GROMACS .gro file of C-alpha atoms in nm:
model
  402
    1MET     CA    1  -0.590  -1.191   2.854
    2GLU     CA    2  -0.232  -1.239   2.931
    3PRO     CA    3  -0.047  -1.086   2.648
    4HIS     CA    4   0.185  -1.288   2.362
    5ARG     CA    5   0.537  -1.272   2.457
    6ASP     CA    6   0.722  -1.233   2.088
    7THR     CA    7   0.944  -1.461   2.009
    8GLN     CA    8   1.296  -1.336   1.859
    9THR     CA    9   1.186  -1.487   1.526
   10GLU     CA   10   0.867  -1.370   1.548
   11ARG     CA   11   1.027  -1.048   1.648
   12ALA     CA   12   1.279  -1.047   1.322
   13ALA     CA   13   0.984  -1.125   1.154
   14GLY     CA   14   0.746  -0.857   1.243
   15ALA     CA   15   1.026  -0.607   1.143
   16SER     CA   16   1.120  -0.799   0.805
   17SER     CA   17   0.681  -0.760   0.723
   18SER     CA   18   0.759  -0.403   0.816
   19VAL     CA   19   1.000  -0.318   0.576
   20ARG     CA   20   0.809  -0.534   0.307
   21ALA     CA   21   0.479  -0.313   0.362
   22ARG     CA   22   0.682  -0.009   0.317
   23SER     CA   23   0.842  -0.064   0.027
   24GLU     CA   24   0.452  -0.200  -0.087
   25ARG     CA   25   0.312   0.081  -0.036
   26ARG     CA   26   0.525   0.298  -0.252
   27ALA     CA   27   0.484   0.081  -0.576
   28HIS     CA   28   0.102   0.097  -0.429
   29ASP     CA   29   0.123   0.459  -0.418
   30ALA     CA   30   0.321   0.481  -0.770
   31ARG     CA   31   0.044   0.292  -0.940
   32MET     CA   32  -0.272   0.486  -0.826
   33VAL     CA   33  -0.162   0.773  -0.993
   34GLU     CA   34  -0.102   0.603  -1.347
   35ALA     CA   35  -0.397   0.403  -1.258
   36ASP     CA   36  -0.737   0.411  -1.526
   37PHE     CA   37  -1.018   0.286  -1.392
   38SER     CA   38  -1.211   0.288  -1.656
   39ARG     CA   39  -1.012   0.063  -1.814
   40ALA     CA   40  -0.883  -0.164  -1.510
   41PRO     CA   41  -0.978  -0.228  -1.145
   42PHE     CA   42  -0.700  -0.138  -0.961
   43THR     CA   43  -0.826  -0.415  -0.721
   44ILE     CA   44  -1.042  -0.742  -0.775
   45ALA     CA   45  -1.201  -0.985  -0.510
   46TRP     CA   46  -1.205  -1.381  -0.644
   47GLU     CA   47  -1.426  -1.541  -0.386
   48LEU     CA   48  -1.298  -1.916  -0.476
   49THR     CA   49  -1.567  -2.086  -0.322
   50ARG     CA   50  -1.849  -2.000  -0.072
   51ALA     CA   51  -1.833  -2.337   0.140
   52CYS     CA   52  -1.719  -2.205   0.515
   53ALA     CA   53  -1.714  -2.349   0.782
   54TYR     CA   54  -1.839  -2.076   1.015
   55ALA     CA   55  -2.207  -1.898   1.039
   56CYS     CA   56  -2.053  -1.539   1.110
   57LYS     CA   57  -2.367  -1.247   1.149
   58HIS     CA   58  -2.245  -1.054   0.898
   59CYS     CA   59  -2.103  -1.269   0.595
   60ARG     CA   60  -2.249  -1.111   0.248
   61ALA     CA   61  -2.201  -1.425   0.114
   62GLU     CA   62  -2.450  -1.582   0.383
   63ALA     CA   63  -2.142  -1.890   0.342
   64GLN     CA   64  -2.332  -2.265   0.325
   65PRO     CA   65  -2.130  -2.564   0.466
   66ARG     CA   66  -2.031  -2.741   0.139
   67ARG     CA   67  -1.899  -2.659  -0.199
   68ASP     CA   68  -2.148  -2.519  -0.458
   69PRO     CA   69  -2.142  -2.787  -0.743
   70ARG     CA   70  -2.164  -2.527  -1.040
   71GLU     CA   71  -1.786  -2.324  -0.897
   72LEU     CA   72  -1.554  -2.244  -1.165
   73THR     CA   73  -1.319  -2.575  -1.238
   74THR     CA   74  -0.934  -2.534  -1.173
   75GLU     CA   75  -0.938  -2.499  -1.590
   76GLU     CA   76  -1.169  -2.225  -1.572
   77ALA     CA   77  -0.998  -2.054  -1.302
   78PHE     CA   78  -0.645  -2.097  -1.484
   79ARG     CA   79  -0.807  -1.936  -1.794
   80LEU     CA   80  -1.028  -1.661  -1.484
   81ILE     CA   81  -0.626  -1.574  -1.377
   82ASP     CA   82  -0.508  -1.462  -1.813
   83GLN     CA   83  -0.883  -1.281  -1.815
   84ILE     CA   84  -0.790  -1.074  -1.485
   85ARG     CA   85  -0.362  -1.016  -1.635
   86GLU     CA   86  -0.512  -0.877  -1.941
   87PHE     CA   87  -0.631  -0.606  -1.711
   88GLY     CA   88  -0.264  -0.541  -1.612
   89ASP     CA   89  -0.104  -0.680  -1.305
   90PRO     CA   90  -0.451  -0.539  -1.047
   91ILE     CA   91  -0.389  -0.659  -0.694
   92LEU     CA   92  -0.566  -1.023  -0.661
   93VAL     CA   93  -0.795  -1.095  -0.331
   94VAL     CA   94  -0.842  -1.471  -0.307
   95THR     CA   95  -1.140  -1.520  -0.084
   96GLY     CA   96  -1.456  -1.728   0.009
   97GLY     CA   97  -1.635  -1.837   0.170
   98ASP     CA   98  -1.336  -1.998   0.303
   99PRO     CA   99  -1.043  -2.134   0.023
  100MET     CA  100  -0.873  -2.305   0.298
  101MET     CA  101  -1.186  -2.555   0.136
  102ARG     CA  102  -1.084  -2.596  -0.257
  103PRO     CA  103  -0.858  -2.894  -0.246
  104ASP     CA  104  -0.676  -2.671  -0.549
  105ARG     CA  105  -0.618  -2.368  -0.346
  106TYR     CA  106  -0.207  -2.350  -0.418
  107GLU     CA  107  -0.238  -2.430  -0.771
  108ILE     CA  108  -0.436  -2.156  -0.835
  109LEU     CA  109  -0.216  -1.943  -0.587
  110GLU     CA  110   0.086  -2.038  -0.745
  111TYR     CA  111  -0.026  -1.982  -1.108
  112ALA     CA  112  -0.145  -1.634  -1.013
  113VAL     CA  113   0.138  -1.532  -0.884
  114GLN     CA  114   0.306  -1.676  -1.150
  115GLN     CA  115   0.132  -1.455  -1.435
  116GLY     CA  116   0.187  -1.155  -1.156
  117LEU     CA  117  -0.070  -1.119  -1.034
  118ARG     CA  118   0.019  -0.949  -0.676
  119THR     CA  119  -0.173  -1.182  -0.476
  120SER     CA  120  -0.304  -1.195  -0.103
  121LEU     CA  121  -0.513  -1.501   0.086
  122THR     CA  122  -0.779  -1.421   0.283
  123PRO     CA  123  -0.918  -1.734   0.490
  124THR     CA  124  -1.144  -1.883   0.715
  125THR     CA  125  -0.978  -1.932   1.103
  126THR     CA  126  -1.013  -2.210   1.104
  127ARG     CA  127  -0.755  -2.573   1.212
  128LEU     CA  128  -0.728  -2.582   0.829
  129VAL     CA  129  -0.474  -2.280   0.884
  130THR     CA  130  -0.191  -2.500   0.981
  131PRO     CA  131   0.185  -2.450   0.986
  132GLN     CA  132   0.242  -2.677   0.735
  133ALA     CA  133  -0.075  -2.474   0.511
  134LEU     CA  134   0.084  -2.115   0.563
  135VAL     CA  135   0.423  -2.273   0.439
  136ARG     CA  136   0.255  -2.415   0.137
  137ALA     CA  137   0.085  -2.067   0.045
  138ARG     CA  138   0.450  -1.853   0.109
  139GLU     CA  139   0.522  -2.081  -0.160
  140ALA     CA  140   0.321  -2.063  -0.413
  141GLY     CA  141   0.359  -1.689  -0.376
  142VAL     CA  142   0.116  -1.506  -0.154
  143ARG     CA  143   0.304  -1.265   0.011
  144ARG     CA  144   0.009  -1.108   0.248
  145MET     CA  145  -0.275  -1.274   0.432
  146ALA     CA  146  -0.568  -1.128   0.622
  147VAL     CA  147  -0.730  -1.230   0.956
  148SER     CA  148  -1.049  -1.167   1.061
  149LEU     CA  149  -1.068  -1.041   1.406
  150ASP     CA  150  -1.426  -0.857   1.506
  151GLY     CA  151  -1.367  -0.779   1.904
  152PRO     CA  152  -1.051  -0.769   2.125
  153GLY     CA  153  -1.155  -1.076   2.283
  154PRO     CA  154  -1.348  -1.378   2.265
  155GLU     CA  155  -1.695  -1.276   2.404
  156ALA     CA  156  -1.761  -1.064   2.106
  157HIS     CA  157  -1.533  -1.166   1.828
  158ASP     CA  158  -1.680  -1.555   1.917
  159ALA     CA  159  -2.027  -1.421   1.901
  160PHE     CA  160  -2.024  -1.237   1.566
  161ARG     CA  161  -1.849  -1.497   1.427
  162GLY     CA  162  -2.123  -1.802   1.548
  163PHE     CA  163  -1.855  -2.049   1.668
  164ARG     CA  164  -1.665  -2.112   2.015
  165GLY     CA  165  -1.262  -2.055   2.046
  166SER     CA  166  -1.227  -1.894   1.720
  167PHE     CA  167  -1.072  -1.585   1.901
  168GLU     CA  168  -0.859  -1.797   2.030
  169ILE     CA  169  -0.752  -1.937   1.679
  170ALA     CA  170  -0.761  -1.709   1.464
  171LEU     CA  171  -0.469  -1.493   1.710
  172GLY     CA  172  -0.288  -1.811   1.658
  173ILE     CA  173  -0.310  -1.787   1.290
  174ALA     CA  174  -0.209  -1.417   1.290
  175ARG     CA  175   0.065  -1.466   1.493
  176GLN     CA  176   0.164  -1.838   1.292
  177ILE     CA  177   0.209  -1.556   0.957
  178VAL     CA  178   0.374  -1.295   1.087
  179ALA     CA  179   0.649  -1.611   1.187
  180SER     CA  180   0.621  -1.724   0.863
  181GLY     CA  181   0.765  -1.389   0.665
  182MET     CA  182   0.446  -1.321   0.501
  183SER     CA  183   0.282  -0.942   0.589
  184LEU     CA  184  -0.043  -0.977   0.805
  185GLN     CA  185  -0.358  -0.794   0.733
  186VAL     CA  186  -0.632  -0.779   0.961
  187ASN     CA  187  -1.033  -0.711   0.889
  188THR     CA  188  -1.268  -0.604   1.174
  189THR     CA  189  -1.639  -0.489   1.025
  190VAL     CA  190  -1.715  -0.231   1.220
  191SER     CA  191  -2.090  -0.318   1.386
  192ARG     CA  192  -2.356  -0.180   1.695
  193TYR     CA  193  -2.151  -0.488   1.835
  194ASN     CA  194  -1.811  -0.357   1.842
  195ARG     CA  195  -1.787   0.044   1.797
  196HIS     CA  196  -1.709   0.050   2.184
  197GLN     CA  197  -1.377  -0.138   2.130
  198LEU     CA  198  -1.213   0.027   1.858
  199ASP     CA  199  -0.967   0.109   2.104
  200GLU     CA  200  -0.891  -0.210   2.215
  201MET     CA  201  -0.902  -0.323   1.901
  202ALA     CA  202  -0.635  -0.127   1.788
  203GLU     CA  203  -0.386  -0.221   2.030
  204LEU     CA  204  -0.465  -0.579   1.973
  205VAL     CA  205  -0.356  -0.532   1.583
  206ALA     CA  206  -0.074  -0.348   1.710
  207SER     CA  207   0.012  -0.645   1.936
  208LEU     CA  208  -0.004  -0.858   1.633
  209ASN     CA  209   0.259  -0.642   1.396
  210ALA     CA  210  -0.024  -0.638   1.131
  211VAL     CA  211   0.125  -0.420   0.896
  212GLN     CA  212  -0.293  -0.295   0.769
  213TRP     CA  213  -0.572  -0.242   1.024
  214SER     CA  214  -0.840  -0.277   0.730
  215LEU     CA  215  -1.202  -0.208   0.845
  216PHE     CA  216  -1.557  -0.301   0.706
  217PHE     CA  217  -1.805  -0.064   0.746
  218LEU     CA  218  -2.101  -0.356   0.754
  219VAL     CA  219  -2.337  -0.321   0.480
  220PRO     CA  220  -2.691  -0.495   0.494
  221THR     CA  221  -2.644  -0.757   0.259
  222GLY     CA  222  -2.675  -1.167   0.296
  223ARG     CA  223  -2.698  -1.247   0.642
  224ALA     CA  224  -2.578  -0.837   0.773
  225ARG     CA  225  -2.881  -0.713   0.855
  226ALA     CA  226  -2.967  -0.294   0.851
  227ALA     CA  227  -2.979  -0.304   1.289
  228ASP     CA  228  -2.686  -0.422   1.299
  229MET     CA  229  -2.526  -0.119   1.151
  230ILE     CA  230  -2.379   0.196   1.320
  231SER     CA  231  -2.560   0.522   1.293
  232ALA     CA  232  -2.532   0.792   1.027
  233GLN     CA  233  -2.355   1.022   1.334
  234GLU     CA  234  -2.094   0.686   1.442
  235HIS     CA  235  -1.989   0.696   1.129
  236GLU     CA  236  -1.897   1.033   1.161
  237GLU     CA  237  -1.728   0.930   1.469
  238VAL     CA  238  -1.509   0.639   1.400
  239PHE     CA  239  -1.409   0.820   1.080
  240ASN     CA  240  -1.262   1.118   1.305
  241TRP     CA  241  -1.156   0.847   1.531
  242LEU     CA  242  -0.976   0.682   1.229
  243TYR     CA  243  -0.784   0.959   1.112
  244ASP     CA  244  -0.605   1.049   1.407
  245LEU     CA  245  -0.512   0.678   1.513
  246SER     CA  246  -0.346   0.695   1.120
  247HIS     CA  247  -0.126   0.944   1.224
  248ARG     CA  248   0.002   0.732   1.544
  249ALA     CA  249  -0.114   0.381   1.477
  250PRO     CA  250   0.270   0.124   1.348
  251PHE     CA  251   0.018  -0.024   1.103
  252ASP     CA  252  -0.177   0.149   0.772
  253VAL     CA  253  -0.548   0.172   0.842
  254LYS     CA  254  -0.753   0.094   0.547
  255SER     CA  255  -1.160   0.166   0.519
  256THR     CA  256  -1.352  -0.004   0.323
  257ALA     CA  257  -1.688   0.031   0.217
  258ALA     CA  258  -1.681   0.355   0.369
  259PRO     CA  259  -1.563   0.637   0.116
  260ALA     CA  260  -1.663   0.930   0.313
  261TYR     CA  261  -1.358   0.870   0.544
  262ARG     CA  262  -1.186   1.092   0.242
  263ARG     CA  263  -1.434   1.344   0.285
  264VAL     CA  264  -1.374   1.385   0.582
  265VAL     CA  265  -0.920   1.346   0.596
  266ILE     CA  266  -0.951   1.622   0.341
  267GLN     CA  267  -1.178   1.849   0.553
  268ARG     CA  268  -0.928   1.706   0.850
  269GLU     CA  269  -0.601   1.859   0.650
  270ARG     CA  270  -0.794   2.193   0.582
  271GLN     CA  271  -0.805   2.213   0.941
  272ALA     CA  272  -0.457   2.114   1.017
  273HIS     CA  273  -0.335   2.318   0.716
  274PRO     CA  274  -0.570   2.629   0.749
  275ASP     CA  275  -0.233   2.826   0.533
  276GLY     CA  276  -0.210   2.612   0.283
  277ALA     CA  277   0.111   2.518   0.437
  278GLY     CA  278   0.212   2.164   0.414
  279ASN     CA  279   0.006   2.074   0.069
  280GLY     CA  280   0.294   1.851  -0.015
  281PRO     CA  281   0.234   1.495  -0.184
  282LEU     CA  282   0.060   1.328   0.106
  283THR     CA  283  -0.094   0.913   0.128
  284LEU     CA  284  -0.306   0.787   0.350
  285ALA     CA  285  -0.365   0.474   0.322
  286GLY     CA  286  -0.807   0.402   0.384
  287ALA     CA  287  -0.854   0.749   0.246
  288GLY     CA  288  -0.848   0.543  -0.116
  289TYR     CA  289  -0.693   0.856  -0.327
  290ARG     CA  290  -0.361   1.041  -0.291
  291TYR     CA  291  -0.270   1.393  -0.264
  292GLN     CA  292  -0.117   1.416  -0.633
  293ASP     CA  293   0.012   1.774  -0.690
  294GLY     CA  294   0.067   2.106  -0.437
  295LEU     CA  295  -0.309   2.214  -0.474
  296ASN     CA  296  -0.454   1.893  -0.250
  297ARG     CA  297  -0.642   1.751  -0.577
  298PRO     CA  298  -0.736   1.334  -0.502
  299ALA     CA  299  -0.574   1.193  -0.782
  300LYS     CA  300  -0.818   0.887  -0.744
  301ALA     CA  301  -1.092   0.699  -0.580
  302VAL     CA  302  -1.126   0.331  -0.513
  303ASN     CA  303  -1.565   0.289  -0.520
  304ASP     CA  304  -1.782  -0.053  -0.610
  305GLY     CA  305  -1.763  -0.070  -0.952
  306ASN     CA  306  -1.487   0.201  -0.991
  307GLY     CA  307  -1.113   0.028  -0.900
  308PHE     CA  308  -1.251  -0.242  -0.776
  309CYS     CA  309  -1.502  -0.538  -0.857
  310PHE     CA  310  -1.604  -0.879  -0.732
  311ILE     CA  311  -1.591  -1.253  -0.917
  312SER     CA  312  -1.795  -1.517  -0.762
  313HIS     CA  313  -1.745  -1.864  -0.701
  314ILE     CA  314  -1.942  -1.931  -0.994
  315GLY     CA  315  -1.794  -1.632  -1.232
  316ASP     CA  316  -2.061  -1.363  -1.215
  317VAL     CA  317  -1.880  -1.034  -1.209
  318CYS     CA  318  -2.023  -0.763  -0.993
  319PRO     CA  319  -1.913  -0.443  -0.853
  320SER     CA  320  -1.780  -0.528  -0.518
  321GLY     CA  321  -1.877  -0.842  -0.316
  322PHE     CA  322  -2.171  -0.562  -0.059
  323LEU     CA  323  -2.333  -0.499  -0.424
  324PRO     CA  324  -2.431  -0.809  -0.533
  325LEU     CA  325  -2.520  -0.699  -0.870
  326PRO     CA  326  -2.405  -0.930  -1.161
  327ALA     CA  327  -2.367  -0.732  -1.480
  328GLY     CA  328  -2.179  -1.041  -1.657
  329ASN     CA  329  -2.042  -1.379  -1.644
  330VAL     CA  330  -1.665  -1.485  -1.744
  331ARG     CA  331  -1.830  -1.830  -1.927
  332GLN     CA  332  -1.988  -1.593  -2.140
  333GLN     CA  333  -1.757  -1.316  -2.187
  334PRO     CA  334  -1.363  -1.189  -2.030
  335VAL     CA  335  -1.387  -1.023  -1.740
  336ALA     CA  336  -1.207  -0.654  -1.857
  337GLU     CA  337  -1.545  -0.630  -2.132
  338ILE     CA  338  -1.793  -0.673  -1.877
  339TYR     CA  339  -1.562  -0.414  -1.634
  340ARG     CA  340  -1.513  -0.165  -1.900
  341ASP     CA  341  -1.840  -0.217  -2.133
  342SER     CA  342  -2.147  -0.323  -1.880
  343PRO     CA  343  -2.384  -0.044  -1.848
  344LEU     CA  344  -2.380  -0.042  -1.459
  345PHE     CA  345  -2.000  -0.102  -1.432
  346ARG     CA  346  -2.023   0.260  -1.653
  347SER     CA  347  -2.273   0.400  -1.497
  348LEU     CA  348  -2.101   0.342  -1.167
  349ARG     CA  349  -1.810   0.523  -1.243
  350ASP     CA  350  -2.022   0.804  -1.388
  351PRO     CA  351  -2.040   1.054  -1.096
  352GLU     CA  352  -2.345   1.273  -1.298
  353GLN     CA  353  -2.563   1.027  -1.231
  354LEU     CA  354  -2.578   1.013  -0.882
  355LYS     CA  355  -2.847   1.082  -0.690
  356GLY     CA  356  -2.971   1.339  -0.401
  357LYS     CA  357  -2.733   1.442  -0.189
  358CYS     CA  358  -2.455   1.281  -0.359
  359GLY     CA  359  -2.459   1.398  -0.664
  360ARG     CA  360  -2.472   1.753  -0.540
  361CYS     CA  361  -2.199   1.703  -0.332
  362GLU     CA  362  -1.839   1.867  -0.339
  363PHE     CA  363  -1.694   1.544  -0.277
  364ARG     CA  364  -1.865   1.314  -0.525
  365GLU     CA  365  -1.525   1.229  -0.763
  366VAL     CA  366  -1.347   1.173  -0.415
  367CYS     CA  367  -1.598   0.980  -0.227
  368GLY     CA  368  -1.949   0.945  -0.417
  369GLY     CA  369  -2.088   0.744  -0.106
  370SER     CA  370  -2.103   0.408  -0.054
  371ARG     CA  371  -2.303   0.253  -0.328
  372ALA     CA  372  -2.361  -0.103  -0.218
  373ARG     CA  373  -2.497   0.070   0.106
  374ALA     CA  374  -2.732   0.291  -0.115
  375TYR     CA  375  -2.849  -0.019  -0.256
  376GLY     CA  376  -2.870  -0.217   0.040
  377LEU     CA  377  -3.103   0.080   0.229
  378THR     CA  378  -3.275   0.237  -0.084
  379GLY     CA  379  -3.310  -0.045  -0.350
  380ASP     CA  380  -3.133   0.195  -0.542
  381TYR     CA  381  -2.726   0.172  -0.572
  382LEU     CA  382  -2.748   0.533  -0.714
  383GLU     CA  383  -2.886   0.661  -0.466
  384SER     CA  384  -2.766   0.852  -0.151
  385ASP     CA  385  -2.526   0.694   0.118
  386PRO     CA  386  -2.806   0.745   0.363
  387SER     CA  387  -2.458   0.669   0.602
  388CYS     CA  388  -2.359   0.947   0.563
  389VAL     CA  389  -2.414   1.319   0.748
  390TYR     CA  390  -2.242   1.572   0.523
  391GLN     CA  391  -2.456   1.816   0.405
  392PRO     CA  392  -2.303   1.956   0.048
  393ALA     CA  393  -2.198   2.283   0.076
  394ALA     CA  394  -2.347   2.426  -0.285
  395SER     CA  395  -2.625   2.311  -0.511
  396THR     CA  396  -2.349   2.239  -0.784
  397ALA     CA  397  -2.116   1.970  -0.705
  398ARG     CA  398  -1.745   2.044  -0.791
  399PRO     CA  399  -1.479   1.825  -0.738
  400ALA     CA  400  -1.325   1.915  -0.384
  401ALA     CA  401  -1.014   2.121  -0.399
  402VAL     CA  402  -0.814   2.339  -0.131
   0.00000   0.00000   0.00000
């Protein structure tokens, strides 16, 4: 593939996006320190619709080509935004399916921004994402858009997405996002299909002037199969590779459905500073926490139902899209009440309830294991995460500290 030649406008837009991204990170850090995840999630993902033109191998939503008649109406969507605002101002990720398949998408986005929510958009990379659509999204107040790329070239990506030509469409959309002045985030699902291509993927993400690379470690739910996951040892190898990448990449690195990455970061930092030097404030995007003081105690740890929740197209509130267990529905109960008080969410925020080695682990409060993967592989969301190779150092769990 011939390398893309940035125009002067695109380079300027990329520089502007980088400046804005640094400002966003500073605000992000402050919020992480202050957040109380028992009261409000840090991030909410809202599945605006389950309709989508693609048939991706890993789709957790098992998206369908047509919209579900049970979707929240426009008025119900507005009321939901009002409810979300009661949390404060969590990050709102508008996703799908493909949110571009809802005709009222811009009205919903604009209302969310007007209500003070930090709103991002994750469309499916189809021809619905035109330059005009990007202008409309930006005018609605969206400042960041995410594009999914699951391989460094057409062969891997198109096979994963189930649509020939989807790779080139995605690249074009990514470049248009940057040229429009919005920040670009690239999402990649890590699986056995692309494990060996991550170095090439990192180069591609950098070439696109993305501000963040978000790696989703496959969870067996929806269309995704356990056989498509990488092994536990490969998870560990990728985490260490990500740690190294985070120190040299021109973009932030974020992991999803992989809380054990936080444990690897702590271990690597301890190895790098065995005498405790350099233990000042340290932010590592994607670790899901912030080192807050000289003892390197992790301040916050986002996990399924703990700092994060998911709202489906019909209003079901779940701990995450990969842990599709409804704790309530916004048509019958306010989302804040469901998040704060439901037995499901409360149990996910209580490390004392974790089972197996996750329950014994000294990193359980900063990691806790992927509750979604535990559920997908064992049927019990409180069981140990089978994708983690780490063996707890002590029989009695204590918070990890340097």
